[in-house]
Amino acid sequence: MASPGIEVELLGKGHSDLGEVAPEIKASERRTAVAIADLEWREMEGDDCEFRYGDGANEAQDNDFPTVERSRFQEMLSLLGLETYQAQKLSLQDSLQISFDSMKNWAPQVPKDLPWNFLRKLQALNAEARNTTMVLDVLPDARPVEKESQMEEEIIYWDPADDLAADIYSFSELPTPDTPVNPLDLLCALLLSSDSFLQQEIVLKMALCQFALPLVLPDSENHYHTFLLWAMRGIVRTWWSQPPRGVGSFREDSVVLSRAPAFAFVRMDVSSNSKSQLLNAVLSPGHRQWDCFWHRDLNLGTNAREISDGLVEISWFFPSGREDLDIFPEPVAFLNLRGDIGSHWLQFKLLTEISSAVFILTDNISKKEYKLLYSMKESTTKYYFILSPYRGKRNTNLRFLNKLIPVLKIDHSHVLVKVSSTDSDSFVKRIRAIVGNVLRAPCRRVSVEDMAHAARKLGLKVDEDCEECQKAKDRMERITRKIKDSDAYRRDELRLQGDPWRKAAQVEKEFCQLQWAADPPEKHRAELRRRLLELRMQQNGHDPSSGVQEFISGISSPSLSEKQYFLRWMEWGLARVAQPRLRQPPEMLLTLRTKHGGPTDLGEPLWPEPLGVEHFLREMGQFYEAESCLVEAGRLPAGQRRFAHFPGLASELLLTGLPLELIDGSTLSMPVRWVTGLLKELHLRLERRSRLVVLSALGVPCTGKSTLLNTMFGLRFATGKSCGSRGAFMQLITVAEGFSQDLGCDHILVIDSGGLIVGALTSAGDRFELEASLATLLMGLSNVTVISLAETKDIPAAILHAFLRLEKTGHMPNYQFVYQNLHEVSVPGPRPRDKRQLLDPPGDLSRAAAQMEKQGDSFRALAGLAFCDPEKQHIWHIPGLWHGAPPMAAVSLAYSEAIFELKRCLLENIRNGLSNQNKNIQQLIELVRRL
């Protein structure tokens, strides 16, 4: 018995059958001769057919691109100025250099400016990073571009059988310097010109901006597609399951590892409906639509794509735990294939294997498309068709849909008709309802790793499969597989960081205090020396554990790429074995910190500290410290040193962009020999380019200072859950050689105070004194200090105390006070009320700090020193970070623009010499010893 047919009204009122109108054909899809060159068809009975691959997946990928596409790719690279980065890829360090452009809010004028403009805005988390508008000189006879010429699907009427027409349109012109570039072409060209680590940074920043992420990257020049697994490794998302929103419902995981249902949206032949617009509407709560996927109605979204057809993008919905905001009750992945499935069959095949449902947008179902879909008869994926009533051949569509009923196991509910602009809201609700029904039933749930496995089986290249990356991963796994409990591992394997180091740090602090005493007792001094040597000999009696030796081998690799891969793998591997108690909502961690406001044991952690790369580097530092101490005391011949090369290894990591610990988070002290040894090695490696400016950021934890530094300079300081790290970290930024003379330095050393300053009150005694000393140290090393404030009157007492100490020394860095609240929705523009409050005379807290220094009138000097004239831009109000409600919130444009203006001001102060005397590394070493 024949299956019941589908009868769908495809014509709107007042419209005649448009079946005779030729389809809309996109420029890059007119090469019909190669659309299915990798497939072989054998006609069966009637219109039935059978599908099979050709000689292999590699052949399929080779035939997926005609020869003309290769020159098109090269011309695009030349247009964007990226052709020089094909042999030697653009690196992350290249993109982060400080140059003249870092101080200008410039607009691109020629296509060669576009990649750098994109990187600069993406680093600043600017929501307009994808805009490729160029500021050009307007000619007198210039005419505005017609709206109709900017449609994503360019309407061309031609006979598909006309080979001449196909050839003509295959050679359509590329963008010229006067023609904007499609943002997706820019993204693909830049990713193909970048090394693995810059690709990863680009994708991470795009995720923070809530942009759709590239999942499968087409490469027409080298004839393969790349699945970007490595590029997504660093993305971690948080969400709340519903209901209720509480500790038990909080989740945090890598998007690469967490499994979620996936829904794919693809176009078959031509569709008058936009996939990307539809996806944005489905993903956007309420009436606030966020343009996650770039689409035809956005500025420049309609320029013809030249090299980005075949790109697969992915985005996720994550619930907030609030029923009034959440569209779906669990995380859901959405995938978008750019281009026609007939021209990109391999990508479509991948999507059908990883998706719970595939939505096919089309106006026409021809015999060719029917054969393509017939080949999916073994698929268990659900299929839905989205048609337009105003286009296509009605009777032909119905005939083929009826034939697909038993093949794809569909019925009338799987065929949707969308009338553009008239039923958008109701249609979006219908799509959401379909997705919700699929979620409630048993359905396929996949991680990005699962997707990569399916991609490998189809013959796609996976970026993570390179030899260096896999060798680094194997080394990481040899270390992490031994970690069953983080605390036990630190006790048994990182032995030098236990009681001996805490006791040695305390002895060194006492010894340092004696140095400044008026008449220190020699007997006490000798006793401290004896105790210190005993502790250092005890440390030196150990050998590095197997895990530490493996770590040292990893960072000693002669291959820079393998070393960088290893460090990234270690970060993620250690994060996976972190204690479960660390996976708590941010507000719970803040509550935990509040309860530990004034501990008596300064070595006791104020909150759980996750095991990280810094612990392995601390262990190396302690081996070096113990050995150096014994050599200085004459207890060990210099020729018997085993660890003298450790600072050199660490300095190389600093040069590659890894943040290194300046103040040990476990003992809240600086390992002076280790830090000075590291800086000496850095001085040797930089040779003549060793002029430094030191910029520090201080404030209590989770006031946004690390996010601020990362956004300003593209740094990698720990944020979010990881802000539990108590140590102060430093990272090096290179100044471009052409700009260093003008700026007055070759590098900027940025210091993030981490969790050192927790805001202990003056009554907290030792805790307050310790915080004040650490604040004095960091500010004393700095040319510029940014004070990050969560509220208008919460300048920590320890920082006020440090002001007074430094005022006596005459070394006063350039101060910038930044008020920000990361948890507020962004409000554009400064609020004068906040500035007035910040400028009020110091209250009881500053008087208490002045009293502790026995300077009763010092608070007046402090007011004149710190709370400067707001017109001189020493006080900043930074709008809220988020635009919307997390976890689906995007970074607000106002936040990004304010951070850029702060960065510009900081660099301007450095250039104008307002940041105190710049120093070289050798001078910094002496300053470290003195302070």
Short mmCIF file of C-alpha atoms in Angstrom, two decimals, residues 80 108-111 114-115 117-118 121 128-135 179-187 294 299-301 303:
data_model
loop_
_atom_site.label_atom_id
_atom_site.label_comp_id
_atom_site.label_asym_id
_atom_site.label_seq_id
_atom_site.Cartn_x
_atom_site.Cartn_y
_atom_site.Cartn_z
CA LEU A 80 44.07 40.79 2.59
CA PRO A 108 40.38 49.98 8.23
CA GLN A 109 40.93 51.84 4.98
CA VAL A 110 42.09 49.07 2.66
CA PRO A 111 41.49 45.28 2.68
CA LEU A 114 40.97 44.03 7.84
CA PRO A 115 42.81 41.04 9.44
CA ASN A 117 41.42 45.24 12.70
CA PHE A 118 39.57 41.97 13.31
CA LYS A 121 38.75 44.18 18.10
CA GLU A 128 31.61 44.72 16.08
CA ALA A 129 34.77 42.72 15.36
CA ARG A 130 33.16 40.99 12.35
CA ASN A 131 32.29 44.26 10.62
CA THR A 132 34.49 44.64 7.53
CA THR A 133 33.40 48.16 6.62
CA MET A 134 36.29 50.23 5.30
CA VAL A 135 36.63 54.01 5.42
CA THR A 179 34.60 46.31 -2.43
CA PRO A 180 34.12 45.08 1.14
CA VAL A 181 35.12 41.51 1.97
CA ASN A 182 32.59 39.05 3.31
CA PRO A 183 33.31 38.58 7.05
CA LEU A 184 33.25 34.79 6.68
CA ASP A 185 35.89 34.97 3.95
CA LEU A 186 38.02 37.13 6.24
CA LEU A 187 37.65 34.62 9.08
CA TRP A 294 26.37 36.38 10.50
CA ASN A 299 26.06 45.16 7.26
CA LEU A 300 28.16 43.43 4.55
CA GLY A 301 26.56 40.10 5.35
CA ASN A 303 28.56 40.28 -0.08
#
